[in-house]
């Protein structure tokens, strides 16, 4: 398999009381086409930072993010935004749905920003919501949805533009165990069906074991787990 995404010697440091706080130290990682990887690490280890750098939301202090063999280190902010819009989908612990819009409209918006006609965006959005078993809630606003329904709408929105990479930061962290398992199964099924590559941060070891690979963060390094 060809590497779709590579993190090469990534350094990320912050100043804490004038002393450098090392989050990532010459960290290396590769994500293959169609592969699912669980990122399992305690709070504060740098999971969100790693996902933000991989998703071009944050620039590292050193190293390079390589997407499909092309370096992203010197890209302009506009070029990085275009890659995020077309190639990378994000799911967060909190759904971040726009409260004034319906579930369907939330899934349509990124497609219309990318240039799709409203009718086409609506058709694709409804198909995604139906696949995730929330099609019957398409006309409801986020406040009218359960936590599990909100997160499934957020997943539909993340993949609406058919990205090649899905990055998820504790996507079931705010849900009860039963709902968490259901939402994760829906996410995993969508990833397999679409051929997405996925890097998913989770505290849930039973969910992590269902993925192709597992990694963790230790002393700023990315370590492969058995």
Coordinates of N, CA and C in Angstrom, one line a residue:
X1 N 0.8 -1.2 0.0 CA 0.0 0.0 0.0 C 0.9 1.3 0.0
X2 N 0.4 2.3 -0.7 CA 1.1 3.5 -0.8 C 0.7 4.4 0.4
X3 N 1.7 5.1 1.0 CA 1.4 6.0 2.1 C 0.7 7.2 1.6
X4 N -0.5 7.4 2.1 CA -1.3 8.6 1.8 C -0.9 9.8 2.5
X5 N -0.6 9.6 3.8 CA -0.2 10.7 4.7 C 1.1 10.3 5.5
X6 N 2.0 11.2 5.5 CA 3.2 10.9 6.3 C 3.5 12.2 7.2
X7 N 3.9 11.9 8.4 CA 4.5 12.9 9.3 C 5.9 12.6 9.4
X8 N 6.8 13.5 9.1 CA 8.2 13.3 9.0 C 9.0 14.2 10.0
X9 N 9.5 13.6 11.0 CA 10.3 14.3 12.0 C 9.6 15.6 12.6
X10 N 8.4 15.4 13.0 CA 7.6 16.5 13.5 C 8.0 16.9 14.9
X11 N 8.3 18.2 15.0 CA 8.5 18.8 16.3 C 7.4 19.8 16.6
X12 N 6.9 19.8 17.8 CA 6.0 20.8 18.2 C 6.2 21.2 19.7
X13 N 6.5 22.4 20.0 CA 6.9 22.9 21.3 C 6.1 24.2 21.6
X14 N 5.8 24.3 22.9 CA 5.1 25.6 23.3 C 6.0 26.1 24.5
X15 N 5.8 27.4 24.7 CA 6.5 28.0 25.8 C 5.6 28.0 27.1
X16 N 6.1 27.4 28.1 CA 5.4 27.3 29.4 C 6.3 28.0 30.5
X17 N 5.9 29.2 30.9 CA 6.7 30.0 31.9 C 8.2 30.1 31.3
X18 N 8.2 30.5 30.1 CA 9.5 30.7 29.4 C 10.4 29.5 29.2
X19 N 9.8 28.3 29.5 CA 10.5 27.1 29.2 C 9.8 26.3 28.2
X20 N 10.5 25.6 27.2 CA 9.8 24.9 26.2 C 9.1 23.7 26.7
X21 N 7.9 23.5 26.3 CA 7.1 22.3 26.6 C 7.0 21.5 25.4
X22 N 7.7 20.3 25.4 CA 7.8 19.5 24.2 C 6.6 18.6 24.1
X23 N 5.8 18.8 23.0 CA 4.7 17.9 22.7 C 5.0 16.8 21.8
X24 N 5.7 17.1 20.7 CA 6.1 16.2 19.7 C 7.6 16.4 19.4
X25 N 8.4 15.3 19.4 CA 9.8 15.4 19.3 C 10.3 14.4 18.2
X26 N 10.5 14.9 17.0 CA 11.0 14.1 15.9 C 10.0 12.9 15.7
X27 N 8.7 13.2 15.7 CA 7.7 12.2 15.6 C 7.5 11.8 14.1
X28 N 7.3 10.5 13.9 CA 7.1 10.0 12.5 C 5.9 9.0 12.5
X29 N 5.2 9.1 11.4 CA 4.0 8.3 11.3 C 3.6 8.3 9.8
X30 N 3.0 7.2 9.4 CA 2.5 7.0 8.0 C 1.1 6.4 8.1
X31 N 0.2 6.9 7.2 CA -1.1 6.4 7.1 C -1.3 5.9 5.7
X32 N -1.7 4.6 5.6 CA -1.8 4.0 4.2 C -3.2 4.2 3.7
X33 N -3.4 4.0 2.4 CA -4.7 4.1 1.8 C -5.6 3.1 2.3
X34 N -6.8 3.5 2.7 CA -7.8 2.6 3.2 C -7.6 2.0 4.6
X35 N -6.6 2.6 5.3 CA -6.2 2.0 6.6 C -6.9 2.8 7.8
X36 N -7.2 2.1 8.9 CA -7.7 2.7 10.1 C -6.7 2.6 11.2
X37 N -6.4 3.7 11.8 CA -5.4 3.7 12.9 C -6.0 4.4 14.1
X38 N -5.9 3.7 15.3 CA -6.3 4.3 16.6 C -5.2 4.9 17.3
X39 N -5.4 6.1 17.7 CA -4.4 6.9 18.5 C -4.9 6.8 20.0
X40 N -4.2 6.0 20.8 CA -4.5 5.8 22.2 C -3.5 6.4 23.1
X41 N -3.9 7.4 23.8 CA -2.9 8.1 24.7 C -3.7 8.8 25.8
X42 N -3.1 9.0 27.0 CA -3.8 9.8 28.0 C -4.0 11.2 27.7
X43 N -4.9 11.9 28.4 CA -5.1 13.3 28.2 C -3.8 14.1 28.4
X44 N -3.6 15.1 27.6 CA -2.4 15.9 27.7 C -1.2 15.4 27.0
X45 N -1.3 14.2 26.4 CA -0.1 13.6 25.7 C 0.2 14.2 24.4
X46 N -0.8 14.9 23.8 CA -0.6 15.6 22.5 C -1.4 15.0 21.4
X47 N -2.5 14.3 21.7 CA -3.3 13.7 20.6 C -3.9 14.8 19.7
X48 N -4.5 15.8 20.4 CA -5.2 16.8 19.6 C -4.2 17.6 18.7
X49 N -3.0 17.9 19.3 CA -1.9 18.5 18.5 C -1.5 17.7 17.3
X50 N -1.4 16.4 17.5 CA -1.0 15.6 16.4 C -2.0 15.6 15.3
X51 N -3.3 15.5 15.7 CA -4.4 15.5 14.7 C -4.4 16.9 14.0
X52 N -4.2 18.0 14.7 CA -4.3 19.3 14.1 C -3.1 19.5 13.1
X53 N -2.0 18.9 13.4 CA -0.8 19.0 12.5 C -1.1 18.1 11.3
X54 N -1.5 16.9 11.5 CA -1.8 16.0 10.4 C -2.9 16.6 9.5
X55 N -3.8 17.3 10.1 CA -4.9 17.9 9.3 C -4.6 19.3 8.8
X56 N -3.4 19.8 8.9 CA -3.0 21.1 8.4 C -3.7 22.3 9.1
X57 N -4.2 22.0 10.3 CA -4.8 23.1 11.1 C -3.7 23.9 11.8
X58 N -2.6 23.2 12.1 CA -1.6 23.8 12.9 C -0.2 23.5 12.3
X59 N 0.7 24.4 12.3 CA 2.0 24.2 11.7 C 3.0 23.7 12.8
X60 N 3.8 22.7 12.5 CA 4.8 22.3 13.4 C 6.0 23.2 13.5
X61 N 6.8 23.1 14.5 CA 8.0 23.9 14.6 C 9.1 23.4 13.7
X62 N 9.0 22.1 13.4 CA 9.9 21.4 12.5 C 9.4 20.2 11.9
X63 N 10.0 19.7 10.9 CA 9.5 18.5 10.2 C 8.5 18.9 9.1
X64 N 7.9 17.8 8.5 CA 7.0 18.0 7.3 C 5.8 17.1 7.4
X65 N 4.7 17.6 6.8 CA 3.5 16.8 6.6 C 3.5 16.5 5.1
X66 N 3.5 15.3 4.7 CA 3.5 14.9 3.3 C 2.2 14.2 2.9
X67 N 1.5 14.8 2.0 CA 0.2 14.2 1.5 C 0.4 13.7 0.1
X68 N 0.1 12.5 -0.1 CA 0.3 11.9 -1.5 C 1.6 12.1 -2.1
X69 N 2.7 12.1 -1.3 CA 4.0 12.3 -1.8 C 4.4 13.8 -1.9
X70 N 3.5 14.7 -1.6 CA 3.8 16.1 -1.8 C 4.0 16.8 -0.4
X71 N 5.0 17.6 -0.3 CA 5.3 18.3 1.0 C 4.3 19.4 1.2
X72 N 3.8 19.6 2.4 CA 2.9 20.6 2.7 C 3.5 21.8 3.6
X73 N 4.8 21.6 3.8 CA 5.4 22.6 4.8 C 5.5 24.0 4.3
X74 N 5.6 24.2 3.0 CA 5.7 25.6 2.5 C 4.4 26.1 1.8
X75 N 3.3 25.4 2.0 CA 2.1 25.8 1.4 C 1.6 27.0 2.0
X76 N 0.9 27.9 1.3 CA 0.2 29.1 1.8 C -1.0 28.6 2.6
X77 N -1.5 29.5 3.4 CA -2.7 29.2 4.2 C -3.9 28.9 3.3
X78 N -4.0 29.6 2.2 CA -5.1 29.3 1.2 C -5.0 27.9 0.6
X79 N -3.8 27.5 0.3 CA -3.6 26.2 -0.2 C -3.9 25.1 0.8
X80 N -3.5 25.3 2.0 CA -3.8 24.4 3.1 C -5.3 24.3 3.4
X81 N -6.0 25.4 3.3 CA -7.4 25.4 3.4 C -8.1 24.6 2.3
X82 N -7.6 24.8 1.1 CA -8.2 24.0 0.0 C -8.0 22.5 0.2
X83 N -6.8 22.1 0.7 CA -6.6 20.7 1.0 C -7.5 20.2 2.0
X84 N -7.7 21.0 3.1 CA -8.6 20.6 4.2 C -10.1 20.4 3.6
X85 N -10.4 21.3 2.8 CA -11.8 21.3 2.3 C -12.1 20.1 1.4
X86 N -11.1 19.7 0.6 CA -11.3 18.6 -0.4 C -10.8 17.3 0.1
X87 N -9.8 17.2 0.9 CA -9.1 15.9 1.1 C -9.2 15.4 2.6
X88 N -9.6 16.3 3.5 CA -9.6 15.9 4.9 C -10.9 16.2 5.6
X89 N -11.4 15.2 6.3 CA -12.6 15.4 7.1 C -12.3 15.3 8.5
X90 N -13.0 16.1 9.4 CA -12.7 16.2 10.8 C -14.0 15.9 11.6
X91 N -13.8 15.1 12.6 CA -14.9 14.8 13.6 C -14.3 15.1 15.0
X92 N -15.0 15.9 15.8 CA -14.5 16.3 17.1 C -15.3 15.6 18.2
X93 N -14.9 15.7 19.4 CA -15.6 15.1 20.6 C -17.0 15.8 20.7
X94 N -17.0 17.1 20.5 CA -18.3 17.8 20.5 C -18.7 18.0 19.0
X95 N -19.9 17.9 18.7 CA -20.3 17.8 17.3 C -20.1 19.1 16.5
X96 N -20.2 20.3 17.1 CA -20.0 21.6 16.5 C -20.9 21.8 15.3
X97 N -22.1 21.3 15.3 CA -23.1 21.6 14.3 C -23.6 23.0 14.4
X98 N -24.0 23.6 13.3 CA -24.5 25.0 13.4 C -25.9 25.0 13.8
X99 N -26.2 25.6 15.0 CA -27.5 25.4 15.6 C -28.7 25.9 14.9
X100 N -28.5 26.9 14.0 CA -29.6 27.5 13.3 C -30.0 26.8 12.1
X101 N -29.3 25.7 11.7 CA -29.6 25.0 10.5 C -30.0 23.5 10.9
X102 N -30.7 22.9 9.9 CA -31.2 21.5 10.2 C -30.0 20.6 10.0
X103 N -30.2 19.3 10.4 CA -29.2 18.3 10.2 C -28.8 18.2 8.7
X104 N -29.8 18.2 7.8 CA -29.5 18.1 6.4 C -28.7 19.3 5.9
X105 N -29.1 20.5 6.3 CA -28.4 21.7 5.9 C -27.0 21.7 6.4
X106 N -26.7 21.2 7.6 CA -25.4 21.2 8.2 C -24.5 20.3 7.3
X107 N -25.0 19.2 6.7 CA -24.3 18.4 5.8 C -24.1 19.0 4.4
X108 N -25.1 19.8 4.0 CA -25.1 20.4 2.7 C -24.1 21.6 2.6
X109 N -23.9 22.3 3.7 CA -23.1 23.5 3.7 C -21.7 23.3 3.1
X110 N -20.9 22.3 3.7 CA -19.5 22.2 3.1 C -19.5 21.8 1.6
X111 N -20.5 21.1 1.2 CA -20.6 20.7 -0.2 C -20.9 21.9 -1.1
X112 N -21.7 22.8 -0.6 CA -22.0 24.0 -1.4 C -20.9 25.0 -1.4
X113 N -20.1 25.0 -0.3 CA -18.9 25.8 -0.3 C -17.9 25.3 -1.3
X114 N -17.9 24.0 -1.5 CA -17.0 23.4 -2.5 C -17.5 23.5 -3.9
X115 N -18.7 24.1 -4.1 CA -19.2 24.4 -5.4 C -20.3 23.5 -5.9
X116 N -20.8 22.6 -5.1 CA -21.9 21.7 -5.5 C -23.2 22.4 -5.5
X117 N -24.1 22.1 -6.5 CA -25.4 22.7 -6.5 C -26.2 22.3 -5.3
X118 N -27.1 23.2 -4.9 CA -27.9 22.9 -3.7 C -28.7 21.6 -3.8
X119 N -29.3 21.3 -5.0 CA -30.0 20.0 -5.1 C -29.1 18.8 -5.0
X120 N -27.9 18.9 -5.6 CA -27.0 17.8 -5.5 C -26.5 17.6 -4.1
X121 N -26.2 18.7 -3.4 CA -25.8 18.6 -2.0 C -26.9 18.0 -1.1
X122 N -28.1 18.4 -1.4 CA -29.2 17.9 -0.6 C -29.4 16.4 -0.8
X123 N -29.2 16.0 -2.1 CA -29.4 14.5 -2.4 C -28.3 13.7 -1.7
X124 N -27.0 14.2 -1.9 CA -25.9 13.4 -1.2 C -26.0 13.5 0.3
X125 N -26.4 14.6 0.8 CA -26.5 14.8 2.3 C -27.6 13.8 2.8
X126 N -28.7 13.7 2.2 CA -29.7 12.8 2.7 C -29.3 11.4 2.6
X127 N -28.6 11.0 1.5 CA -28.1 9.6 1.4 C -27.1 9.3 2.5
X128 N -26.3 10.2 2.9 CA -25.3 10.0 4.0 C -26.0 9.9 5.3
X129 N -27.0 10.8 5.6 CA -27.8 10.7 6.8 C -28.6 9.4 6.9
X130 N -29.1 9.0 5.8 CA -29.9 7.7 5.8 C -28.9 6.5 6.0
X131 N -27.7 6.5 5.4 CA -26.8 5.5 5.7 C -26.4 5.4 7.2
X132 N -26.3 6.5 7.8 CA -26.0 6.6 9.2 C -27.2 6.5 10.1
X133 N -28.4 6.2 9.5 CA -29.6 6.0 10.2 C -30.1 7.2 11.0
X134 N -29.9 8.3 10.4 CA -30.5 9.5 10.9 C -31.2 10.3 9.8
X135 N -31.5 9.6 8.7 CA -32.2 10.3 7.6 C -33.6 10.8 8.0
X136 N -34.3 10.1 8.9 CA -35.6 10.6 9.4 C -35.5 11.8 10.2
X137 N -34.3 12.2 10.6 CA -34.1 13.4 11.4 C -33.5 14.6 10.6
X138 N -33.6 14.5 9.3 CA -32.9 15.4 8.4 C -33.4 16.8 8.6
X139 N -34.7 17.0 8.9 CA -35.2 18.4 9.0 C -35.2 18.9 10.5
X140 N -34.6 18.2 11.4 CA -34.5 18.6 12.8 C -33.2 19.4 13.0
X141 N -33.3 20.4 13.9 CA -32.1 21.2 14.3 C -31.3 20.4 15.3
X142 N -30.0 20.7 15.5 CA -29.2 20.0 16.5 C -29.8 19.9 17.9
X143 N -30.5 21.0 18.3 CA -31.0 20.9 19.7 C -32.1 19.9 19.8
X144 N -32.7 19.5 18.7 CA -33.8 18.5 18.7 C -33.3 17.1 18.6
X145 N -32.0 16.9 18.5 CA -31.4 15.6 18.3 C -30.7 15.1 19.6
X146 N -30.6 13.7 19.7 CA -29.9 13.2 20.8 C -28.4 13.3 20.6
X147 N -27.6 13.0 21.6 CA -26.1 13.1 21.4 C -25.6 12.2 20.3
X148 N -26.1 11.0 20.3 CA -25.7 10.1 19.3 C -26.1 10.5 17.9
X149 N -27.3 11.1 17.8 CA -27.8 11.6 16.5 C -26.9 12.8 16.0
X150 N -26.6 13.7 17.0 CA -25.8 14.8 16.6 C -24.4 14.4 16.1
X151 N -23.8 13.4 16.7 CA -22.5 13.0 16.3 C -22.6 12.2 15.0
X152 N -23.6 11.5 14.7 CA -23.7 10.9 13.4 C -23.9 11.9 12.3
X153 N -24.6 13.0 12.6 CA -24.8 14.1 11.6 C -23.4 14.8 11.4
X154 N -22.6 14.9 12.5 CA -21.3 15.5 12.4 C -20.4 14.6 11.5
X155 N -20.5 13.3 11.6 CA -19.8 12.3 10.8 C -20.2 12.5 9.3
X156 N -21.5 12.6 9.1 CA -21.9 12.8 7.7 C -21.4 14.1 7.1
X157 N -21.4 15.1 7.9 CA -20.8 16.4 7.4 C -19.3 16.3 7.1
X158 N -18.6 15.5 7.9 CA -17.1 15.3 7.8 C -16.8 14.6 6.5
X159 N -17.7 13.7 6.0 CA -17.3 13.0 4.8 C -18.2 13.4 3.6
X160 N -18.9 14.5 3.7 CA -19.8 15.0 2.7 C -19.0 15.3 1.4
X161 N -17.8 15.8 1.5 CA -17.0 16.2 0.3 C -16.1 15.0 -0.2
X162 N -16.4 13.8 0.3 CA -15.7 12.6 -0.1 C -14.2 12.8 0.1
X163 N -13.7 13.1 1.3 CA -12.3 13.3 1.6 C -11.6 11.9 1.5
X164 N -10.3 12.0 1.4 CA -9.5 10.7 1.4 C -9.0 10.4 2.8
X165 N -9.0 11.3 3.7 CA -8.6 11.1 5.1 C -9.6 11.6 6.1
X166 N -9.9 10.8 7.1 CA -10.8 11.2 8.2 C -10.0 11.3 9.4
X167 N -10.0 12.4 10.1 CA -9.3 12.6 11.4 C -10.4 12.8 12.5
X168 N -10.4 12.0 13.5 CA -11.4 12.1 14.5 C -10.8 12.2 15.9
X169 N -11.2 13.2 16.7 CA -10.6 13.4 18.0 C -11.7 13.1 19.1
X170 N -11.5 11.9 19.6 CA -12.5 11.3 20.6 C -13.9 11.5 20.2
X171 N -14.3 10.9 19.0 CA -15.6 11.2 18.4 C -16.8 10.6 19.2
X172 N -16.5 9.7 20.2 CA -17.6 9.2 21.0 C -17.3 9.5 22.5
X173 N -16.4 10.4 22.8 CA -16.0 10.7 24.1 C -17.1 11.3 25.0
X174 N -18.1 11.9 24.4 CA -19.2 12.5 25.2 C -20.4 11.7 25.3
X175 N -20.4 10.4 24.8 CA -21.5 9.6 24.7 C -21.5 8.4 25.7
X176 N -22.6 7.9 26.1 CA -22.7 6.8 27.0 C -22.2 5.6 26.3
X177 N -21.8 4.5 27.0 CA -21.1 3.3 26.4 C -21.9 2.7 25.3
X178 N -23.3 2.5 25.4 CA -24.1 1.9 24.4 C -24.1 2.8 23.1
X179 N -24.4 4.1 23.3 CA -24.4 5.0 22.2 C -23.1 5.1 21.5
X180 N -22.0 5.1 22.4 CA -20.7 5.2 21.9 C -20.3 4.1 20.9
X181 N -20.7 2.9 21.3 CA -20.4 1.7 20.5 C -21.2 1.8 19.2
X182 N -22.5 2.2 19.3 CA -23.3 2.3 18.1 C -22.7 3.3 17.1
X183 N -22.4 4.5 17.6 CA -21.8 5.6 16.7 C -20.5 5.1 16.1
X184 N -19.7 4.5 16.9 CA -18.4 4.0 16.4 C -18.6 2.9 15.3
X185 N -19.5 2.0 15.5 CA -19.8 1.0 14.5 C -20.3 1.7 13.2
X186 N -21.1 2.7 13.3 CA -21.6 3.5 12.1 C -20.4 4.1 11.4
X187 N -19.5 4.7 12.2 CA -18.3 5.4 11.7 C -17.4 4.4 11.0
X188 N -17.2 3.2 11.6 CA -16.3 2.2 11.0 C -16.9 1.7 9.7
X189 N -18.2 1.4 9.7 CA -18.8 0.9 8.5 C -18.7 1.9 7.4
X190 N -18.9 3.2 7.7 CA -18.7 4.2 6.6 C -17.3 4.3 6.1
X191 N -16.3 4.2 7.0 CA -14.9 4.2 6.6 C -14.6 3.0 5.6
X192 N -15.1 1.8 6.0 CA -14.8 0.6 5.2 C -15.6 0.7 3.8
X193 N -16.8 1.2 3.9 CA -17.6 1.3 2.6 C -17.0 2.3 1.7
X194 N -16.4 3.4 2.2 CA -16.0 4.5 1.3 C -14.5 4.3 1.0
X195 N -13.8 3.5 1.7 CA -12.3 3.3 1.4 C -11.5 4.5 2.0
X196 N -12.1 5.2 3.0 CA -11.4 6.3 3.6 C -10.2 5.7 4.4
X197 N -9.2 6.6 4.6 CA -8.1 6.3 5.6 C -8.5 7.1 6.8
X198 N -8.3 6.5 8.0 CA -8.8 7.2 9.2 C -7.8 7.1 10.3
X199 N -7.6 8.3 11.0 CA -6.8 8.3 12.2 C -7.7 8.8 13.3
X200 N -8.0 8.0 14.3 CA -9.0 8.2 15.3 C -8.4 8.2 16.7
X201 N -8.5 9.3 17.4 CA -8.0 9.3 18.8 C -9.2 8.8 19.7
X202 N -8.9 7.9 20.6 CA -9.9 7.4 21.5 C -9.2 6.8 22.8
X203 N -10.0 6.9 23.8 CA -9.6 6.3 25.1 C -10.2 4.9 25.2
X204 N -11.1 4.5 24.3 CA -11.8 3.3 24.4 C -10.9 2.1 23.7
X205 N -10.3 1.3 24.6 CA -9.4 0.3 24.0 C -10.2 -0.8 23.2
X206 N -11.4 -1.1 23.6 CA -12.2 -2.1 22.9 C -12.5 -1.6 21.5
X207 N -12.8 -0.3 21.3 CA -13.0 0.3 20.0 C -11.6 0.3 19.2
X208 N -10.6 0.7 19.9 CA -9.3 0.7 19.2 C -8.9 -0.6 18.6
X209 N -9.2 -1.7 19.3 CA -8.8 -3.0 18.9 C -9.5 -3.4 17.6
X210 N -10.6 -2.7 17.2 CA -11.3 -3.0 16.0 C -10.6 -2.3 14.7
X211 N -9.6 -1.5 15.0 CA -8.9 -0.8 13.9 C -7.7 -1.6 13.4
X212 N -7.2 -1.2 12.2 CA -6.1 -2.0 11.6 C -4.8 -1.9 12.4
X213 N -4.6 -0.7 13.0 CA -3.3 -0.4 13.8 C -3.7 0.4 15.0
X214 N -2.8 0.4 16.0 CA -2.9 1.2 17.1 C -1.5 1.9 17.4
X215 N -1.6 3.2 17.7 CA -0.4 3.9 18.0 C -0.6 4.7 19.3
X216 N 0.5 5.1 20.0 CA 0.4 6.0 21.2 C 1.5 7.0 21.1
X217 N 1.4 8.0 22.0 CA 2.4 9.0 22.2 C 3.2 8.8 23.5
X218 N 4.5 8.8 23.4 CA 5.3 8.7 24.6 C 6.6 9.5 24.5
X219 N 6.7 10.5 25.4 CA 7.9 11.4 25.3 C 8.0 12.1 24.0
X220 N 6.9 12.4 23.4 CA 6.9 13.2 22.1 C 7.1 12.3 20.9
X221 N 7.2 11.0 21.1 CA 7.4 10.1 20.0 C 6.1 9.3 19.7
X222 N 5.9 9.0 18.4 CA 4.8 8.1 18.0 C 5.2 6.7 18.1
X223 N 4.6 5.9 18.9 CA 5.0 4.5 19.1 C 3.9 3.5 18.6
X224 N 4.3 2.5 17.9 CA 3.3 1.5 17.4 C 3.0 0.6 18.6
X225 N 1.7 0.3 18.7 CA 1.3 -0.7 19.7 C 0.9 -2.0 19.1
X226 N 1.0 -3.1 19.9 CA 0.7 -4.4 19.3 C -0.8 -4.5 19.1

